[in-house]
PDB file of C-alpha atoms in Angstrom:
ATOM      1  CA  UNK A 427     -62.180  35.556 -25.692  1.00 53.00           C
ATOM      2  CA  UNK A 428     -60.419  32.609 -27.663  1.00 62.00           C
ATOM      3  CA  UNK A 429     -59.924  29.210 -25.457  1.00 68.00           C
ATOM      4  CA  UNK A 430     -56.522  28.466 -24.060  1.00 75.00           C
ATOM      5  CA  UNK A 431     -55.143  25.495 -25.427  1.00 79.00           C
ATOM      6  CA  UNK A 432     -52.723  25.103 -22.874  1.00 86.00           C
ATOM      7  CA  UNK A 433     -51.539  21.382 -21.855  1.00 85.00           C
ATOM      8  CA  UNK A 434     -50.080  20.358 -18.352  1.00 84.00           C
ATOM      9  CA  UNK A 435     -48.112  17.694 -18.362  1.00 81.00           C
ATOM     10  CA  UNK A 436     -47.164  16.262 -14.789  1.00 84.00           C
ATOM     11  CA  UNK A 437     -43.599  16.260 -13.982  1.00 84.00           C
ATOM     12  CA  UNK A 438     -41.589  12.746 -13.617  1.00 80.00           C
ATOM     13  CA  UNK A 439     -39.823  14.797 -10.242  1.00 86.00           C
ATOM     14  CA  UNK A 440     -36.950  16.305 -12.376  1.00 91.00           C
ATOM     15  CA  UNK A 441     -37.229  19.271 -13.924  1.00 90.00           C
ATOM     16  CA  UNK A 442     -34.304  19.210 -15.383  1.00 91.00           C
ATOM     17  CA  UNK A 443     -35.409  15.930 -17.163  1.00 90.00           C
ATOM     18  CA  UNK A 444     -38.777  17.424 -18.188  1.00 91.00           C
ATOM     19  CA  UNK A 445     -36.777  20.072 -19.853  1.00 91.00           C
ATOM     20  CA  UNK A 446     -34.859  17.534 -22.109  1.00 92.00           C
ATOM     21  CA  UNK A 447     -31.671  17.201 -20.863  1.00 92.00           C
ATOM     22  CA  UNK A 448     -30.512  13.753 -20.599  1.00 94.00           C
ATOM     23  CA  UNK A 449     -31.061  11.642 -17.970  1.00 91.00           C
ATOM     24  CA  UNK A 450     -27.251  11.467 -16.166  1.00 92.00           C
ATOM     25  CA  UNK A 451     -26.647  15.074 -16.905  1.00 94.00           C
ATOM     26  CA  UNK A 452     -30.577  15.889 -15.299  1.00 93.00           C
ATOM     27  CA  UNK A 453     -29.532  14.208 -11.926  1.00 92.00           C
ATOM     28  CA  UNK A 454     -26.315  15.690 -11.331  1.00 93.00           C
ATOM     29  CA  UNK A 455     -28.096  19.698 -12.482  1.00 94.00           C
ATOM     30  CA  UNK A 456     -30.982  18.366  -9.647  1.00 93.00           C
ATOM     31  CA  UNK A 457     -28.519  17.432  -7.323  1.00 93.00           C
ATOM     32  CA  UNK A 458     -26.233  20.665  -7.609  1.00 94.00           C
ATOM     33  CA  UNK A 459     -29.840  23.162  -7.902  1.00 94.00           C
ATOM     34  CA  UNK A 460     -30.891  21.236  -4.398  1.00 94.00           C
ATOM     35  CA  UNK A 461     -27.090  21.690  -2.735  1.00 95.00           C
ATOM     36  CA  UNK A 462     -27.374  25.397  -3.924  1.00 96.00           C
ATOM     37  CA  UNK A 463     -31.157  25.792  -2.323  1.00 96.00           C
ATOM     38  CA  UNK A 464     -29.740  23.869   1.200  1.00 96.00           C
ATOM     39  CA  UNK A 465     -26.410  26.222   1.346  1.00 97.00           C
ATOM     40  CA  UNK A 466     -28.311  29.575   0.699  1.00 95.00           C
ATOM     41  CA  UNK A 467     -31.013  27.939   3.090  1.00 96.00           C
ATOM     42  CA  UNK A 468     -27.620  27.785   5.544  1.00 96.00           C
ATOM     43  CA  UNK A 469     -26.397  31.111   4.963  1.00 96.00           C
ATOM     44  CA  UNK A 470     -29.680  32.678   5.459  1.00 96.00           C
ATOM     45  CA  UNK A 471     -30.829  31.315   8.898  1.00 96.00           C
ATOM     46  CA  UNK A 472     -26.445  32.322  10.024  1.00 95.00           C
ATOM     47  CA  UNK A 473     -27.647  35.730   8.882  1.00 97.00           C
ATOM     48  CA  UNK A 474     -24.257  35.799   7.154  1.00 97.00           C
ATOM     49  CA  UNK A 475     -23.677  38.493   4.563  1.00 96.00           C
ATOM     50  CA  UNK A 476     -21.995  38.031   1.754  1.00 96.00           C
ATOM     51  CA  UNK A 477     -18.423  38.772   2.684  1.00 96.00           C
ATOM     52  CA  UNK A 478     -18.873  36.297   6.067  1.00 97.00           C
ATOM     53  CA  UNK A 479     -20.238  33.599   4.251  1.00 97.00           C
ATOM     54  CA  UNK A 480     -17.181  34.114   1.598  1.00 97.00           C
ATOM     55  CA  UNK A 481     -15.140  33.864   4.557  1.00 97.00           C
ATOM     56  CA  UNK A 482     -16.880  30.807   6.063  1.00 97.00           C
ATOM     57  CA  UNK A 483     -16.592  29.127   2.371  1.00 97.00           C
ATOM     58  CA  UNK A 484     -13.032  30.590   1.995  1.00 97.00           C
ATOM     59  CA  UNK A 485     -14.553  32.203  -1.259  1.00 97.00           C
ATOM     60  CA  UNK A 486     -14.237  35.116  -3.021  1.00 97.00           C
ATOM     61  CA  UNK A 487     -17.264  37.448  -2.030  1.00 96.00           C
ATOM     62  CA  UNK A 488     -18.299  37.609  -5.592  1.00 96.00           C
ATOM     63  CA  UNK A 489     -18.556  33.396  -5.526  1.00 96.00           C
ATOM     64  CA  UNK A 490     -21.161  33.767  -2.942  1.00 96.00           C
ATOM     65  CA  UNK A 491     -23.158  36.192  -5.292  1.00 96.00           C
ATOM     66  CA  UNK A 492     -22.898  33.801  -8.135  1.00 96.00           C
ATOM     67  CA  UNK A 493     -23.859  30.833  -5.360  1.00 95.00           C
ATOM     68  CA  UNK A 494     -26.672  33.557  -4.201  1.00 92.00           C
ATOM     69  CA  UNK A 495     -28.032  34.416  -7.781  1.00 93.00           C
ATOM     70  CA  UNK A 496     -28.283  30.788  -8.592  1.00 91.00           C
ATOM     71  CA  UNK A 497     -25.754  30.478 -10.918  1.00 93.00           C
ATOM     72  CA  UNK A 498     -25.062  26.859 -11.111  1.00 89.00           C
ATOM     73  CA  UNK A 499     -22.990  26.484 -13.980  1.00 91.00           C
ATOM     74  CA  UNK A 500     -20.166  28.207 -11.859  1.00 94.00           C
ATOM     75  CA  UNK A 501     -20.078  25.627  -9.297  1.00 95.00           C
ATOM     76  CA  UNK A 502     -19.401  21.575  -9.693  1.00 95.00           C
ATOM     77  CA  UNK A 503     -21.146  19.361  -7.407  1.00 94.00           C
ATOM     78  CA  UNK A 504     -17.950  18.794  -5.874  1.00 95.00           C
ATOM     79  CA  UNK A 505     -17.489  22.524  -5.120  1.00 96.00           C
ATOM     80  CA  UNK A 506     -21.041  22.546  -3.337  1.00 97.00           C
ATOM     81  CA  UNK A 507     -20.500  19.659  -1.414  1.00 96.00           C
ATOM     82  CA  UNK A 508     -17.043  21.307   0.025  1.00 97.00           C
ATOM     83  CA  UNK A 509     -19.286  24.529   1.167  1.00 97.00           C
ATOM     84  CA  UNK A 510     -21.605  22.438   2.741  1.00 96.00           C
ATOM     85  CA  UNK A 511     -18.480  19.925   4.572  1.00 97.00           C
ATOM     86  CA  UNK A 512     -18.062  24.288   5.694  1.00 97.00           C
ATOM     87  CA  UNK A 513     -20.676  25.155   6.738  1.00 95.00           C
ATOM     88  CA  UNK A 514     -20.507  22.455   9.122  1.00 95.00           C
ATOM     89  CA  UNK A 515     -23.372  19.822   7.467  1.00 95.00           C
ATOM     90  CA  UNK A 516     -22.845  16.321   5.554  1.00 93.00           C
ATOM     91  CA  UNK A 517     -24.321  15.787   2.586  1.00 92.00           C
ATOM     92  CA  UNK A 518     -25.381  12.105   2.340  1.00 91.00           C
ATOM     93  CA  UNK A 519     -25.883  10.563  -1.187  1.00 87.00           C
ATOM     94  CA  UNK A 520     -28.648   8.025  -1.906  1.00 85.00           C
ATOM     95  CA  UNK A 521     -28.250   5.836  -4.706  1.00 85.00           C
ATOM     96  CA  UNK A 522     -31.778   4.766  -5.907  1.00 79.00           C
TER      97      UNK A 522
END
């Protein structure tokens, strides 16, 4: 067996900083990836299917899949606030 020279480097609480992406551009893909995480998290514990939570969204069914198969790039952070303003939560924004 060879030794693993693997390194671990602790993350500064963005991933999407860790990656490489600029800072400003990092925050807003964190913020959208944790609205995306809280709607699903919504959907789930309605036990909505698909084509009720497209209705509850006013959404085409095949926008919840994209929302359901993580597919961030299809939805601005203004477009996930909206479904959560839907599905009847406020999202609150801290500035730090």
């Amino acid at each position: 067996m060879t030794r693993d020279d693997t390194t671990i480097t602790r993350s500064k609480g963005n991933v999407f900083a860790d990656l490489g992406f600029p800072e400003p551009e990092a925050t807003v893909l964190r913020m959208r990836a944790q609205l995306m995480i809280a709607i699903e998290k919504m959907i789930e514990d309605k036990h909505l299917n698909q084509t009720d939570a497209a209705k509850l969204l006013k959404v085409s069914q095949s926008r919840v899949s994209d929302l359901r198969r993580g597919k961030a790039e299809k939805f601005s952070l203004d477009m996930l606030v909206t479904f959560a303003a839907r599905m009847g939560k406020a999202v609150e924004l801290k500035v730090a």
